[in-house]
Amino acid sequence: MSVEIVNTLNGPVTAVFVFFGIAFNIETIYVLMRPVKHHLRNVNRHGFLIQTGLLLSRAVSIKPPSSLSRPIIHTYLLWLSVSDTALLLSGFLMYCLPSFFISSLGFYAKFFPAFYLISNASLTASVWLMCVLMFERYRAFCKPLITSGMSAAKVHKILAFVVVLSIIFSLPRFFEVVVLEYDDGFVDVVQSDLGKNHIYLFYYRIIGGLVFYSLLPYIVLFALSAKISLVLRTAAKQRQIMSSSMNHKTKAISDSELILLAVMAKFLLSRLMPTALDVAEHIVTSEIFVLSSVATLIVAISNLLVVISSGINFFIYFMFSKTFRHSACLCCKNLPFFSCKTARNFNDGEATNTSVPQFNKPDNFLTSLLLFNEASDISKKN
């Protein structure tokens, strides 16, 4: 009974979530790559900008651009979506598709070492990319004065370097398994001598795994998440106090902050069980762990949770980000079966009622500072 449940979870159930997860991730990537457009119709009419008590003179000429560069956090979310898509594909190739084979993997087994490498590299890359995102957000929220602005090109280079490092770190995995073909045509995948080496298993698999992509990164991410959550809560209270003193309403937490909190929670919850299983496997040894039917079932459930987590980014961004909802609706509004009330509301009222741009994100801190400096220079000249 346990074997049938495992095959069902690894086979058709995982295949459904992989298919829809990849489709929504592709839509997410497309939306995140679109230019962010801002409608600032009333800026010229009012001629001034008030941002947290700063009054810019009418002499400052503000020309609202038709499209602005995307926030830096969009670059991180873009790479995370690509990483999650690769993780979905590798999961499908590693344990979903093989569950449909009746007896032998056949010719498919020859690709198994490469799929094994891709799967581990994708998992490692997703963890490291999340660590980089959390560290950058920690600096932006907790140490904004010493954090220098980074361009999107520089962020792309850093994240690409992280992905390359994850592939290099995972290269030994390719040599852990070998493909054996017998005289009767039966093809099997077994552990190589490297995969059985006790020194390799202890230092690379156990110590390296716990330190670089399992227990230690999870603890670090949890600590950073707790710190950032406290900072955001304090900042939200301060914004509410300032808005009440200025007699206007403001959001307690901005869209980008909500997305960050949701992505953090999703990642930590989805990786809790794999991390616990990884630690348990090292404690009871791999030989005992693999032979346990209960452990096999829990591993299948854990893999399914990771697959589901990798495919729900679209819904998180759609739920918490007004800009993402608007862009997603614009992408789909031409479809005959699609009707999006959000897009109509944005076009009819939201853009028009926004008299000034909102610099409530850390990425826009430098923009506000530049505008303030420009106003000061003009005042000195006059």
Short mmCIF file of C-alpha atoms in Angstrom, two decimals:
data_model
loop_
_atom_site.label_atom_id
_atom_site.label_comp_id
_atom_site.label_asym_id
_atom_site.label_seq_id
_atom_site.Cartn_x
_atom_site.Cartn_y
_atom_site.Cartn_z
CA MET A 1 0.00 0.00 0.00
CA SER A 2 2.83 2.38 0.87
CA VAL A 3 4.52 1.69 -2.48
CA GLU A 4 1.32 2.52 -4.37
CA ILE A 5 0.91 5.78 -2.49
CA VAL A 6 4.52 6.74 -3.17
CA ASN A 7 4.16 5.96 -6.89
CA THR A 8 0.94 7.99 -7.03
CA LEU A 9 2.53 10.98 -5.32
CA ASN A 10 5.70 10.82 -7.40
CA GLY A 11 3.83 10.09 -10.64
CA PRO A 12 0.51 11.66 -11.65
CA VAL A 13 0.11 14.00 -8.66
CA THR A 14 3.57 15.51 -9.08
CA ALA A 15 3.13 15.69 -12.86
CA VAL A 16 0.00 17.85 -12.49
CA PHE A 17 1.68 20.30 -10.13
CA VAL A 18 4.81 20.40 -12.30
CA PHE A 19 2.80 21.22 -15.43
CA PHE A 20 0.80 24.04 -13.87
CA GLY A 21 3.79 25.26 -11.84
CA ILE A 22 5.96 25.65 -14.94
CA ALA A 23 3.13 27.39 -16.81
CA PHE A 24 2.56 29.92 -14.03
CA ASN A 25 6.30 30.44 -13.53
CA ILE A 26 6.70 31.28 -17.21
CA GLU A 27 3.88 33.81 -16.86
CA THR A 28 5.60 35.20 -13.75
CA ILE A 29 8.91 35.57 -15.57
CA TYR A 30 7.20 37.34 -18.46
CA VAL A 31 5.41 39.78 -16.16
CA LEU A 32 8.55 40.52 -14.13
CA MET A 33 10.49 41.28 -17.31
CA ARG A 34 7.91 43.81 -18.53
CA PRO A 35 8.78 47.50 -17.96
CA VAL A 36 6.99 49.08 -15.02
CA LYS A 37 4.80 51.95 -16.19
CA HIS A 38 3.69 54.76 -13.93
CA HIS A 39 0.95 57.26 -14.71
CA LEU A 40 1.76 60.56 -12.98
CA ARG A 41 -0.77 62.84 -14.62
CA ASN A 42 -1.30 65.16 -11.66
CA VAL A 43 2.37 65.82 -10.88
CA ASN A 44 2.72 68.66 -13.42
CA ARG A 45 -0.62 70.09 -12.43
CA HIS A 46 0.24 70.36 -8.75
CA GLY A 47 3.87 71.35 -9.38
CA PHE A 48 5.19 70.10 -6.08
CA LEU A 49 5.90 66.86 -4.28
CA ILE A 50 5.53 66.16 -0.61
CA GLN A 51 7.28 63.09 0.74
CA THR A 52 7.50 62.68 4.52
CA GLY A 53 7.58 66.40 5.17
CA LEU A 54 9.94 67.36 2.33
CA LEU A 55 8.55 70.20 0.19
CA LEU A 56 10.01 70.53 -3.27
CA SER A 57 9.67 73.96 -4.85
CA ARG A 58 7.68 74.63 -8.00
CA ALA A 59 10.98 75.48 -9.65
CA VAL A 60 11.84 71.80 -9.73
CA SER A 61 10.73 70.47 -13.07
CA ILE A 62 9.58 66.87 -12.73
CA LYS A 63 9.00 65.06 -15.97
CA PRO A 64 7.17 61.83 -15.28
CA PRO A 65 8.66 59.12 -17.46
CA SER A 66 6.36 56.77 -19.26
CA SER A 67 8.24 53.79 -17.93
CA LEU A 68 10.72 53.42 -15.10
CA SER A 69 13.24 50.74 -14.37
CA ARG A 70 11.98 47.81 -12.36
CA PRO A 71 12.71 47.68 -8.63
CA ILE A 72 15.80 45.70 -7.71
CA ILE A 73 13.72 43.13 -5.88
CA HIS A 74 12.10 42.21 -9.21
CA THR A 75 15.51 41.04 -10.42
CA TYR A 76 15.86 38.72 -7.45
CA LEU A 77 12.32 37.42 -7.87
CA LEU A 78 13.02 36.82 -11.56
CA TRP A 79 16.03 34.63 -10.79
CA LEU A 80 14.09 32.81 -8.08
CA SER A 81 11.33 32.05 -10.58
CA VAL A 82 13.86 30.70 -13.08
CA SER A 83 15.45 28.61 -10.34
CA ASP A 84 12.07 27.24 -9.27
CA THR A 85 11.27 26.36 -12.88
CA ALA A 86 14.54 24.45 -13.19
CA LEU A 87 13.74 22.72 -9.90
CA LEU A 88 10.33 21.66 -11.23
CA LEU A 89 11.85 20.29 -14.43
CA SER A 90 14.55 18.39 -12.56
CA GLY A 91 12.01 16.95 -10.15
CA PHE A 92 9.88 15.76 -13.04
CA LEU A 93 12.87 14.13 -14.73
CA MET A 94 14.32 12.67 -11.53
CA TYR A 95 11.44 10.92 -9.77
CA CYS A 96 8.18 11.79 -11.56
CA LEU A 97 8.82 10.43 -15.04
CA PRO A 98 10.67 7.27 -13.84
CA SER A 99 7.60 6.30 -11.77
CA PHE A 100 5.70 5.71 -15.03
CA PHE A 101 8.19 3.06 -16.18
CA ILE A 102 6.94 -0.44 -15.46
CA SER A 103 10.13 -2.48 -15.08
CA SER A 104 13.36 -0.96 -16.39
CA LEU A 105 14.30 2.64 -17.12
CA GLY A 106 15.74 1.52 -20.44
CA PHE A 107 17.49 4.15 -22.54
CA TYR A 108 16.27 6.84 -20.13
CA ALA A 109 18.68 5.55 -17.48
CA LYS A 110 21.68 6.83 -19.45
CA PHE A 111 20.58 10.41 -18.78
CA PHE A 112 20.02 9.80 -15.08
CA PRO A 113 23.48 11.03 -13.88
CA ALA A 114 22.96 14.33 -15.73
CA PHE A 115 19.45 14.71 -14.31
CA TYR A 116 20.83 13.92 -10.86
CA LEU A 117 23.37 16.73 -11.24
CA ILE A 118 20.76 19.20 -12.52
CA SER A 119 18.41 18.36 -9.66
CA ASN A 120 21.01 18.92 -6.95
CA ALA A 121 22.37 22.06 -8.65
CA SER A 122 18.85 23.51 -8.91
CA LEU A 123 18.14 22.78 -5.26
CA THR A 124 21.44 24.33 -4.17
CA ALA A 125 20.94 27.37 -6.42
CA SER A 126 17.46 28.01 -5.05
CA VAL A 127 18.81 27.99 -1.49
CA TRP A 128 21.76 30.24 -2.28
CA LEU A 129 19.67 32.69 -4.31
CA MET A 130 17.26 32.99 -1.43
CA CYS A 131 20.18 33.63 0.93
CA VAL A 132 21.48 36.41 -1.34
CA LEU A 133 18.00 37.95 -1.55
CA MET A 134 17.54 37.85 2.20
CA PHE A 135 20.99 39.32 2.85
CA GLU A 136 20.37 42.17 0.38
CA ARG A 137 16.95 42.90 1.89
CA TYR A 138 18.47 42.76 5.37
CA ARG A 139 21.00 45.42 4.39
CA ALA A 140 18.31 47.51 2.69
CA PHE A 141 15.89 47.46 5.62
CA CYS A 142 18.24 47.27 8.61
CA LYS A 143 21.20 49.32 7.36
CA PRO A 144 19.80 51.68 4.70
CA LEU A 145 22.35 54.46 5.26
CA ILE A 146 25.39 52.30 4.50
CA THR A 147 23.76 50.37 1.68
CA SER A 148 24.77 51.67 -1.72
CA GLY A 149 22.36 51.30 -4.59
CA MET A 150 23.09 48.50 -7.02
CA SER A 151 22.11 48.48 -10.64
CA ALA A 152 20.10 45.65 -12.13
CA ALA A 153 23.07 44.66 -14.30
CA LYS A 154 25.28 44.22 -11.24
CA VAL A 155 22.61 42.15 -9.51
CA HIS A 156 22.32 39.92 -12.58
CA LYS A 157 26.07 39.35 -12.53
CA ILE A 158 26.06 38.49 -8.83
CA LEU A 159 23.17 36.05 -9.16
CA ALA A 160 24.68 34.45 -12.27
CA PHE A 161 27.91 33.95 -10.33
CA VAL A 162 25.91 32.32 -7.51
CA VAL A 163 24.28 29.92 -9.98
CA VAL A 164 27.66 29.01 -11.50
CA LEU A 165 29.04 28.34 -8.01
CA SER A 166 26.08 26.09 -7.22
CA ILE A 167 26.73 24.07 -10.39
CA ILE A 168 30.43 23.74 -9.55
CA PHE A 169 29.58 22.71 -5.99
CA SER A 170 27.18 20.04 -7.30
CA LEU A 171 29.54 18.59 -9.94
CA PRO A 172 30.65 15.63 -7.74
CA ARG A 173 27.03 14.45 -7.75
CA PHE A 174 27.40 13.52 -11.40
CA PHE A 175 29.99 10.90 -10.46
CA GLU A 176 28.02 9.42 -7.56
CA VAL A 177 25.98 7.13 -9.81
CA VAL A 178 26.80 4.93 -12.78
CA VAL A 179 24.63 3.24 -15.39
CA LEU A 180 24.98 -0.53 -15.76
CA GLU A 181 23.68 -2.37 -18.82
CA TYR A 182 23.41 -6.17 -18.54
CA ASP A 183 23.51 -8.81 -21.25
CA ASP A 184 19.75 -9.28 -21.22
CA GLY A 185 19.27 -5.57 -21.99
CA PHE A 186 18.28 -4.58 -18.46
CA VAL A 187 19.61 -1.13 -17.51
CA ASP A 188 20.08 -0.08 -13.92
CA VAL A 189 21.45 2.94 -12.04
CA VAL A 190 23.66 2.14 -9.04
CA GLN A 191 26.03 3.98 -6.74
CA SER A 192 29.59 4.41 -7.96
CA ASP A 193 32.71 3.87 -5.87
CA LEU A 194 32.74 7.58 -5.13
CA GLY A 195 29.20 7.40 -3.79
CA LYS A 196 30.24 4.60 -1.42
CA ASN A 197 33.44 6.26 -0.22
CA HIS A 198 33.11 6.98 3.51
CA ILE A 199 35.45 9.99 3.47
CA TYR A 200 33.51 11.53 0.58
CA LEU A 201 30.19 10.80 2.24
CA PHE A 202 31.25 12.30 5.56
CA TYR A 203 32.93 15.49 4.36
CA TYR A 204 30.99 16.32 1.20
CA ARG A 205 27.55 14.79 1.68
CA ILE A 206 27.13 15.17 5.44
CA ILE A 207 29.29 18.12 6.52
CA GLY A 208 29.06 19.98 3.20
CA GLY A 209 25.34 19.33 2.88
CA LEU A 210 24.49 20.53 6.37
CA VAL A 211 26.69 23.61 6.06
CA PHE A 212 26.04 24.76 2.49
CA TYR A 213 22.47 23.89 1.50
CA SER A 214 20.59 22.31 4.37
CA LEU A 215 20.69 23.03 8.10
CA LEU A 216 22.97 26.08 8.37
CA PRO A 217 21.37 28.06 5.48
CA TYR A 218 17.96 27.29 6.94
CA ILE A 219 19.01 28.65 10.34
CA VAL A 220 20.55 31.75 8.73
CA LEU A 221 17.44 32.40 6.63
CA PHE A 222 15.20 31.94 9.65
CA ALA A 223 17.28 34.42 11.68
CA LEU A 224 17.32 37.00 8.87
CA SER A 225 13.58 36.54 8.35
CA ALA A 226 12.89 37.17 12.03
CA LYS A 227 15.08 40.28 12.04
CA ILE A 228 13.53 41.69 8.87
CA SER A 229 10.02 41.00 10.17
CA LEU A 230 10.74 42.97 13.33
CA VAL A 231 12.18 45.87 11.34
CA LEU A 232 9.18 45.93 8.98
CA ARG A 233 6.77 45.85 11.90
CA THR A 234 8.54 48.79 13.55
CA ALA A 235 8.64 50.71 10.26
CA ALA A 236 4.94 50.04 9.68
CA LYS A 237 4.06 51.50 13.08
CA GLN A 238 6.18 54.58 12.39
CA ARG A 239 4.50 55.09 9.00
CA GLN A 240 1.08 54.85 10.59
CA ILE A 241 2.05 57.42 13.23
CA MET A 242 3.41 59.79 10.57
CA SER A 243 0.36 59.35 8.35
CA SER A 244 -2.02 60.02 11.23
CA SER A 245 -0.14 63.23 12.08
CA MET A 246 -0.35 64.31 8.42
CA ASN A 247 -4.08 63.43 8.25
CA HIS A 248 -3.86 60.94 5.42
CA LYS A 249 -3.93 57.20 5.18
CA THR A 250 -1.03 55.02 4.18
CA LYS A 251 -0.45 51.32 3.82
CA ALA A 252 1.10 49.66 6.86
CA ILE A 253 3.38 47.54 4.68
CA SER A 254 4.21 48.14 1.03
CA ASP A 255 3.67 45.61 -1.75
CA SER A 256 7.33 44.69 -2.03
CA GLU A 257 7.53 44.11 1.71
CA LEU A 258 4.45 41.87 1.65
CA ILE A 259 5.90 39.85 -1.20
CA LEU A 260 9.18 39.47 0.66
CA LEU A 261 7.43 38.22 3.80
CA ALA A 262 5.29 35.79 1.80
CA VAL A 263 8.26 34.42 -0.15
CA MET A 264 10.22 33.98 3.07
CA ALA A 265 7.37 32.10 4.75
CA LYS A 266 6.80 29.89 1.71
CA PHE A 267 10.46 28.98 1.41
CA LEU A 268 10.95 28.25 5.11
CA LEU A 269 7.80 26.13 5.39
CA SER A 270 8.52 24.13 2.23
CA ARG A 271 12.14 23.44 3.20
CA LEU A 272 11.45 22.54 6.84
CA MET A 273 10.62 18.89 6.14
CA PRO A 274 13.48 18.29 3.64
CA THR A 275 15.94 19.79 6.13
CA ALA A 276 14.61 17.58 8.95
CA LEU A 277 14.76 14.50 6.71
CA ASP A 278 18.30 15.35 5.67
CA VAL A 279 19.39 15.57 9.30
CA ALA A 280 17.54 12.34 10.16
CA GLU A 281 19.20 10.50 7.27
CA HIS A 282 22.64 11.49 8.53
CA ILE A 283 21.77 10.39 12.06
CA VAL A 284 20.40 6.91 11.25
CA THR A 285 22.73 6.38 8.20
CA SER A 286 21.60 6.19 4.58
CA GLU A 287 21.35 2.38 4.52
CA ILE A 288 18.70 2.26 7.24
CA PHE A 289 16.92 5.37 5.97
CA VAL A 290 16.50 4.06 2.41
CA LEU A 291 15.06 0.71 3.56
CA SER A 292 12.38 2.35 5.71
CA SER A 293 8.96 2.44 4.01
CA VAL A 294 7.78 5.22 6.32
CA ALA A 295 10.81 7.34 5.46
CA THR A 296 10.22 6.73 1.75
CA LEU A 297 6.62 7.93 2.07
CA ILE A 298 7.67 11.03 4.01
CA VAL A 299 10.32 11.80 1.38
CA ALA A 300 7.65 11.58 -1.34
CA ILE A 301 5.43 14.00 0.59
CA SER A 302 8.40 16.30 1.15
CA ASN A 303 9.26 16.31 -2.55
CA LEU A 304 5.65 17.12 -3.41
CA LEU A 305 5.67 20.07 -0.99
CA VAL A 306 8.82 21.44 -2.64
CA VAL A 307 7.19 21.06 -6.06
CA ILE A 308 4.05 22.87 -4.92
CA SER A 309 6.13 25.60 -3.32
CA SER A 310 8.10 26.11 -6.53
CA GLY A 311 4.92 26.61 -8.55
CA ILE A 312 2.91 29.10 -6.51
CA ASN A 313 5.05 32.22 -6.98
CA PHE A 314 2.53 33.66 -9.43
CA PHE A 315 -0.30 33.51 -6.88
CA ILE A 316 1.84 35.10 -4.15
CA TYR A 317 2.84 38.03 -6.37
CA PHE A 318 -0.71 38.39 -7.73
CA MET A 319 -2.19 38.46 -4.23
CA PHE A 320 0.19 40.94 -2.62
CA SER A 321 1.34 43.23 -5.45
CA LYS A 322 -1.00 45.70 -7.16
CA THR A 323 1.61 46.38 -9.85
CA PHE A 324 2.00 42.68 -10.61
CA ARG A 325 -1.78 42.23 -10.79
CA HIS A 326 -2.05 45.11 -13.22
CA SER A 327 0.76 43.78 -15.43
CA ALA A 328 -0.63 40.24 -15.34
CA CYS A 329 -4.08 41.48 -16.30
CA LEU A 330 -2.65 43.49 -19.19
CA CYS A 331 -0.92 40.35 -20.44
CA CYS A 332 -4.14 38.37 -20.35
CA LYS A 333 -6.82 40.95 -21.19
CA ASN A 334 -6.73 40.15 -24.91
CA LEU A 335 -7.70 36.53 -24.25
CA PRO A 336 -11.39 35.94 -25.12
CA PHE A 337 -12.09 33.97 -21.93
CA PHE A 338 -10.32 36.36 -19.58
CA SER A 339 -11.91 39.24 -17.73
CA CYS A 340 -9.92 41.11 -15.15
CA LYS A 341 -11.63 43.66 -12.94
CA THR A 342 -8.29 44.72 -11.49
CA ALA A 343 -7.01 46.06 -14.80
CA ARG A 344 -10.20 48.04 -15.39
CA ASN A 345 -10.02 49.55 -11.92
CA PHE A 346 -6.41 50.53 -12.43
CA ASN A 347 -7.04 52.14 -15.80
CA ASP A 348 -10.20 53.92 -14.63
CA GLY A 349 -9.28 55.25 -11.22
CA GLU A 350 -6.14 54.13 -9.49
CA ALA A 351 -3.68 55.77 -11.85
CA THR A 352 -5.62 59.02 -12.04
CA ASN A 353 -6.11 59.36 -8.29
CA THR A 354 -2.40 59.00 -7.60
CA SER A 355 -1.27 62.60 -7.54
CA VAL A 356 2.35 61.93 -6.54
CA PRO A 357 4.71 58.98 -6.88
CA GLN A 358 5.06 56.94 -3.72
CA PHE A 359 8.65 56.47 -2.59
CA ASN A 360 7.81 53.92 0.08
CA LYS A 361 10.27 51.23 -1.02
CA PRO A 362 13.96 51.01 -0.08
CA ASP A 363 14.86 50.96 -3.77
CA ASN A 364 13.34 54.41 -4.22
CA PHE A 365 15.14 55.98 -1.25
CA LEU A 366 17.91 57.33 -3.48
CA THR A 367 15.36 58.79 -5.89
CA SER A 368 13.79 60.86 -3.12
CA LEU A 369 17.22 61.96 -1.95
CA LEU A 370 18.23 63.08 -5.44
CA LEU A 371 15.04 65.11 -5.85
CA PHE A 372 15.62 66.78 -2.50
CA ASN A 373 19.24 67.63 -3.39
CA GLU A 374 18.10 69.05 -6.72
CA ALA A 375 15.61 71.31 -4.97
CA SER A 376 18.30 72.49 -2.56
CA ASP A 377 20.67 73.36 -5.41
CA ILE A 378 18.00 75.38 -7.18
CA SER A 379 17.20 77.29 -3.99
CA LYS A 380 20.88 78.16 -3.49
CA LYS A 381 21.20 79.46 -7.04
CA ASN A 382 18.14 81.66 -6.61
#
